[in-house]
PDB file of C-alpha atoms and ligand atoms in Angstrom:
ATOM      1  CA  MET A   1      72.515-123.969 -20.767  1.00 92.00           C
ATOM      2  CA  VAL A   2      73.813-124.531 -17.225  1.00 97.00           C
ATOM      3  CA  SER A   3      73.559-121.301 -15.257  1.00 98.00           C
ATOM      4  CA  ILE A   4      75.583-119.780 -12.404  1.00 98.00           C
ATOM      5  CA  LEU A   5      74.333-117.102 -10.011  1.00 99.00           C
ATOM      6  CA  VAL A   6      76.869-114.447  -8.958  1.00 99.00           C
ATOM      7  CA  LEU A   7      76.022-112.477  -5.810  1.00 99.00           C
ATOM      8  CA  HIS A   8      77.796-109.389  -4.511  1.00 99.00           C
ATOM      9  CA  GLY A   9      77.059-108.235  -0.969  1.00 99.00           C
ATOM     10  CA  PRO A  10      76.932-104.839   0.741  1.00 98.00           C
ATOM     11  CA  ASN A  11      78.981-101.866  -0.448  1.00 97.00           C
ATOM     12  CA  LEU A  12      80.480-103.727  -3.395  1.00 98.00           C
ATOM     13  CA  ASN A  13      78.465-101.370  -5.645  1.00 98.00           C
ATOM     14  CA  LEU A  14      81.016 -98.725  -4.558  1.00 96.00           C
ATOM     15  CA  LEU A  15      83.962-100.634  -6.034  1.00 97.00           C
ATOM     16  CA  GLY A  16      86.224 -98.445  -8.133  1.00 94.00           C
ATOM     17  CA  LYS A  17      84.321 -95.375  -6.982  1.00 92.00           C
ATOM     18  CA  ARG A  18      85.525 -95.061  -3.326  1.00 80.00           C
ATOM     19  CA  GLU A  19      88.620 -96.235  -1.410  1.00 76.00           C
ATOM     20  CA  PRO A  20      90.567 -97.521  -4.450  1.00 79.00           C
ATOM     21  CA  GLY A  21      93.556 -98.066  -2.106  1.00 84.00           C
ATOM     22  CA  VAL A  22      91.810-100.943  -0.304  1.00 84.00           C
ATOM     23  CA  TYR A  23      89.751-102.647  -3.009  1.00 91.00           C
ATOM     24  CA  GLY A  24      91.309-101.462  -6.283  1.00 88.00           C
ATOM     25  CA  SER A  25      90.030 -99.281  -9.104  1.00 92.00           C
ATOM     26  CA  VAL A  26      88.009-101.888 -11.004  1.00 96.00           C
ATOM     27  CA  THR A  27      84.248-101.258 -10.874  1.00 97.00           C
ATOM     28  CA  LEU A  28      81.597-103.887 -10.162  1.00 98.00           C
ATOM     29  CA  GLU A  29      80.288-103.418 -13.705  1.00 98.00           C
ATOM     30  CA  GLU A  30      83.767-104.273 -15.063  1.00 98.00           C
ATOM     31  CA  ILE A  31      83.992-107.357 -12.825  1.00 98.00           C
ATOM     32  CA  ASN A  32      80.568-108.513 -14.038  1.00 98.00           C
ATOM     33  CA  GLN A  33      81.539-107.914 -17.676  1.00 98.00           C
ATOM     34  CA  SER A  34      84.627-110.086 -17.344  1.00 98.00           C
ATOM     35  CA  LEU A  35      82.568-112.796 -15.569  1.00 98.00           C
ATOM     36  CA  TYR A  36      79.973-112.781 -18.384  1.00 98.00           C
ATOM     37  CA  GLN A  37      82.791-113.173 -20.927  1.00 98.00           C
ATOM     38  CA  GLU A  38      84.516-115.925 -18.952  1.00 98.00           C
ATOM     39  CA  ALA A  39      81.233-117.830 -18.427  1.00 98.00           C
ATOM     40  CA  ASP A  40      80.426-117.499 -22.116  1.00 98.00           C
ATOM     41  CA  SER A  41      83.804-118.890 -23.163  1.00 98.00           C
ATOM     42  CA  LEU A  42      83.304-121.813 -20.727  1.00 98.00           C
ATOM     43  CA  GLY A  43      79.832-122.496 -22.176  1.00 98.00           C
ATOM     44  CA  PHE A  44      77.880-121.475 -19.051  1.00 98.00           C
ATOM     45  CA  ALA A  45      75.136-118.891 -18.549  1.00 98.00           C
ATOM     46  CA  LEU A  46      75.618-116.357 -15.741  1.00 98.00           C
ATOM     47  CA  VAL A  47      73.383-113.923 -13.873  1.00 98.00           C
ATOM     48  CA  ALA A  48      74.904-111.324 -11.511  1.00 98.00           C
ATOM     49  CA  SER A  49      73.197-109.312  -8.745  1.00 98.00           C
ATOM     50  CA  GLN A  50      74.314-107.000  -5.960  1.00 99.00           C
ATOM     51  CA  SER A  51      72.432-106.068  -2.798  1.00 99.00           C
ATOM     52  CA  ASN A  52      73.174-104.115   0.359  1.00 98.00           C
ATOM     53  CA  HIS A  53      70.416-106.011   2.188  1.00 99.00           C
ATOM     54  CA  GLU A  54      70.824-109.328   3.955  1.00 99.00           C
ATOM     55  CA  GLY A  55      67.209-110.438   3.402  1.00 99.00           C
ATOM     56  CA  VAL A  56      67.387-109.635  -0.320  1.00 99.00           C
ATOM     57  CA  LEU A  57      70.497-111.818  -0.597  1.00 99.00           C
ATOM     58  CA  VAL A  58      68.650-114.619   1.256  1.00 99.00           C
ATOM     59  CA  ASP A  59      65.719-114.260  -1.211  1.00 99.00           C
ATOM     60  CA  LEU A  60      68.085-114.372  -4.209  1.00 99.00           C
ATOM     61  CA  ILE A  61      69.761-117.527  -2.859  1.00 99.00           C
ATOM     62  CA  GLN A  62      66.374-119.206  -2.297  1.00 98.00           C
ATOM     63  CA  ASP A  63      65.209-118.157  -5.788  1.00 98.00           C
ATOM     64  CA  ALA A  64      68.288-119.812  -7.313  1.00 98.00           C
ATOM     65  CA  MET A  65      66.757-123.239  -6.681  1.00 98.00           C
ATOM     66  CA  GLY A  66      65.698-124.768  -9.969  1.00 96.00           C
ATOM     67  CA  LYS A  67      67.197-121.883 -11.984  1.00 98.00           C
ATOM     68  CA  HIS A  68      70.931-122.067 -11.295  1.00 98.00           C
ATOM     69  CA  SER A  69      73.347-124.942 -10.761  1.00 98.00           C
ATOM     70  CA  GLY A  70      75.862-123.105  -8.582  1.00 98.00           C
ATOM     71  CA  ILE A  71      76.523-119.856  -6.730  1.00 99.00           C
ATOM     72  CA  LEU A  72      79.588-117.608  -6.720  1.00 99.00           C
ATOM     73  CA  ILE A  73      79.287-115.185  -3.810  1.00 99.00           C
ATOM     74  CA  ASN A  74      81.205-112.329  -2.261  1.00 99.00           C
ATOM     75  CA  PRO A  75      79.067-111.783   0.831  1.00 99.00           C
ATOM     76  CA  GLY A  76      81.046-108.656   1.788  1.00 98.00           C
ATOM     77  CA  ALA A  77      80.805-107.814   5.494  1.00 98.00           C
ATOM     78  CA  TYR A  78      77.945-110.333   5.893  1.00 99.00           C
ATOM     79  CA  THR A  79      80.651-113.004   5.575  1.00 99.00           C
ATOM     80  CA  HIS A  80      81.544-112.301   9.185  1.00 98.00           C
ATOM     81  CA  THR A  81      78.047-111.834  10.613  1.00 98.00           C
ATOM     82  CA  SER A  82      75.328-113.635   8.671  1.00 99.00           C
ATOM     83  CA  VAL A  83      73.933-116.917   9.921  1.00 99.00           C
ATOM     84  CA  ALA A  84      70.915-116.201   7.652  1.00 99.00           C
ATOM     85  CA  ILE A  85      73.006-116.228   4.446  1.00 99.00           C
ATOM     86  CA  ARG A  86      74.834-119.338   5.616  1.00 98.00           C
ATOM     87  CA  ASP A  87      71.513-121.106   6.351  1.00 98.00           C
ATOM     88  CA  ALA A  88      70.128-120.090   2.931  1.00 99.00           C
ATOM     89  CA  ILE A  89      73.167-121.564   1.153  1.00 98.00           C
ATOM     90  CA  ALA A  90      72.946-124.746   3.220  1.00 98.00           C
ATOM     91  CA  GLY A  91      69.184-124.860   2.557  1.00 98.00           C
ATOM     92  CA  VAL A  92      69.308-124.673  -1.243  1.00 98.00           C
ATOM     93  CA  ASN A  93      72.130-127.190  -1.365  1.00 95.00           C
ATOM     94  CA  LEU A  94      73.714-125.616  -4.470  1.00 98.00           C
ATOM     95  CA  PRO A  95      77.517-125.799  -4.811  1.00 98.00           C
ATOM     96  CA  THR A  96      78.802-122.405  -3.680  1.00 99.00           C
ATOM     97  CA  VAL A  97      82.206-120.753  -3.991  1.00 99.00           C
ATOM     98  CA  GLU A  98      83.015-117.870  -1.615  1.00 99.00           C
ATOM     99  CA  VAL A  99      85.264-115.141  -3.002  1.00 98.00           C
ATOM    100  CA  HIS A 100      86.872-112.010  -1.601  1.00 98.00           C
ATOM    101  CA  LEU A 101      88.909-109.300  -3.243  1.00 97.00           C
ATOM    102  CA  SER A 102      91.177-108.938  -0.214  1.00 97.00           C
ATOM    103  CA  ASN A 103      92.942-111.642   1.787  1.00 97.00           C
ATOM    104  CA  ILE A 104      90.570-111.595   4.762  1.00 98.00           C
ATOM    105  CA  HIS A 105      93.009-113.750   6.766  1.00 98.00           C
ATOM    106  CA  LYS A 106      95.709-111.116   6.820  1.00 97.00           C
ATOM    107  CA  ARG A 107      93.385-108.266   7.765  1.00 97.00           C
ATOM    108  CA  GLU A 108      91.685-107.385  11.077  1.00 98.00           C
ATOM    109  CA  GLU A 109      90.887-110.306  13.381  1.00 98.00           C
ATOM    110  CA  PHE A 110      87.113-109.831  12.929  1.00 98.00           C
ATOM    111  CA  ARG A 111      87.475-110.586   9.203  1.00 98.00           C
ATOM    112  CA  HIS A 112      89.227-113.918   9.784  1.00 98.00           C
ATOM    113  CA  HIS A 113      86.065-115.837  10.555  1.00 98.00           C
ATOM    114  CA  SER A 114      83.581-116.671   7.792  1.00 98.00           C
ATOM    115  CA  TYR A 115      80.110-118.010   8.520  1.00 98.00           C
ATOM    116  CA  ILE A 116      79.935-118.950   4.830  1.00 99.00           C
ATOM    117  CA  ALA A 117      83.115-121.034   4.457  1.00 98.00           C
ATOM    118  CA  PRO A 118      81.724-124.187   6.164  1.00 98.00           C
ATOM    119  CA  VAL A 119      78.830-124.374   3.663  1.00 98.00           C
ATOM    120  CA  ALA A 120      80.938-123.460   0.599  1.00 98.00           C
ATOM    121  CA  ILE A 121      82.870-125.951  -1.519  1.00 98.00           C
ATOM    122  CA  GLY A 122      85.821-123.559  -1.182  1.00 98.00           C
ATOM    123  CA  GLN A 123      87.012-120.007  -0.687  1.00 98.00           C
ATOM    124  CA  ILE A 124      89.262-117.827  -2.865  1.00 98.00           C
ATOM    125  CA  CYS A 125      90.553-114.536  -1.483  1.00 98.00           C
ATOM    126  CA  GLY A 126      93.338-112.032  -1.920  1.00 97.00           C
ATOM    127  CA  PHE A 127      93.579-111.779  -5.700  1.00 97.00           C
ATOM    128  CA  GLY A 128      91.563-108.619  -6.207  1.00 96.00           C
ATOM    129  CA  ALA A 129      89.105-108.797  -9.097  1.00 97.00           C
ATOM    130  CA  ASP A 130      90.869-111.999 -10.236  1.00 97.00           C
ATOM    131  CA  SER A 131      89.402-113.790  -7.180  1.00 98.00           C
ATOM    132  CA  TYR A 132      86.049-113.754  -8.982  1.00 98.00           C
ATOM    133  CA  ARG A 133      87.432-115.178 -12.233  1.00 98.00           C
ATOM    134  CA  LEU A 134      89.371-117.868 -10.347  1.00 98.00           C
ATOM    135  CA  GLY A 135      86.266-118.634  -8.289  1.00 98.00           C
ATOM    136  CA  LEU A 136      84.149-118.978 -11.424  1.00 98.00           C
ATOM    137  CA  GLN A 137      86.709-121.338 -12.977  1.00 98.00           C
ATOM    138  CA  ALA A 138      86.772-123.435  -9.788  1.00 98.00           C
ATOM    139  CA  LEU A 139      82.960-123.624  -9.707  1.00 98.00           C
ATOM    140  CA  VAL A 140      82.740-124.585 -13.393  1.00 98.00           C
ATOM    141  CA  HIS A 141      85.417-127.251 -12.854  1.00 98.00           C
ATOM    142  CA  TYR A 142      83.435-128.613  -9.880  1.00 98.00           C
ATOM    143  CA  LEU A 143      80.130-128.603 -11.801  1.00 98.00           C
ATOM    144  CA  ARG A 144      81.679-130.406 -14.771  1.00 98.00           C
ATOM    145  CA  GLN A 145      82.908-133.156 -12.456  1.00 98.00           C
ATOM    146  CA  ASN A 146      79.775-133.420 -10.333  1.00 97.00           C
ATOM    147  CA  MET A 147      76.758-132.956 -12.618  1.00 88.00           C
TER     148      MET A 147
HETATM  149  O1  LIG B 201      87.633-108.477   0.360  1.00 93.28           O
HETATM  150  C1  LIG B 201      86.420-108.582   0.130  1.00 93.28           C
HETATM  151  O2  LIG B 201      85.962-108.877  -0.970  1.00 93.28           O
HETATM  152  C2  LIG B 201      85.407-108.285   1.259  1.00 93.28           C
HETATM  153  O3  LIG B 201      84.309-109.182   1.112  1.00 93.28           O
HETATM  154  C3  LIG B 201      84.980-106.854   1.078  1.00 93.28           C
HETATM  155  C4  LIG B 201      84.043-106.362   2.181  1.00 93.28           C
HETATM  156  C5  LIG B 201      84.650-106.638   3.554  1.00 93.28           C
HETATM  157  O4  LIG B 201      83.735-106.281   4.573  1.00 93.28           O
HETATM  158  C6  LIG B 201      85.049-108.096   3.727  1.00 93.28           C
HETATM  159  O5  LIG B 201      85.660-108.250   4.990  1.00 93.28           O
HETATM  160  C7  LIG B 201      86.019-108.524   2.642  1.00 93.28           C
HETATM  161  C8  LIG B 201      83.800-104.854   2.045  1.00 93.28           C
HETATM  162  C9  LIG B 201      83.337-104.413   0.710  1.00 93.28           C
HETATM  163  C10 LIG B 201      83.303-102.900   0.707  1.00 93.28           C
HETATM  164  O6  LIG B 201      83.609-102.449  -0.582  1.00 93.28           O
HETATM  165  C11 LIG B 201      83.873-101.112  -0.731  1.00 93.28           C
HETATM  166  C12 LIG B 201      84.305-100.705  -1.971  1.00 93.28           C
HETATM  167  C13 LIG B 201      84.605 -99.396  -2.182  1.00 93.28           C
HETATM  168  C14 LIG B 201      84.455 -98.477  -1.168  1.00 93.28           C
HETATM  169  C15 LIG B 201      84.011 -98.880   0.083  1.00 93.28           C
HETATM  170  C16 LIG B 201      83.712-100.210   0.292  1.00 93.28           C
END
């Protein structure tokens, strides 16, 4: 079965547990559950991981080669800082969709720039937990047309 890797970056393990005003009350476990269900109904396998560490995320992206056909990633704050994660995505050459819970473009200036966007097939942001589901659907649609 075709498999998709879902990666959550730093602090997203706190979702639903801290600052519900900014990022909502849904937990990361609940987001993953709904992604597993959605992937299953679309006929795709899915593996989800979260890390607070840039190098671990780089390792997970490199390890995706030969195991997964696409990546759905919320790089968290590394979106705005990480050339290493961008280079890893470019290096593995797997179709990648960038997602964010919040609309990063209407927040602080420093969140407007993404190092990841130029190496992603697209970006979905601003729809809360739904950004992930929409991102997964977009990635599946892309894979069906391009595999
Ligand atoms: O909107 C998003 O999904 C972000 O990737 C979230 C990141 C932020 O740095 C990006 O600019 C946009 C932050 C995730 C922090 O998540 C927390 C959740 C609960 C409590 C504290 C942080």
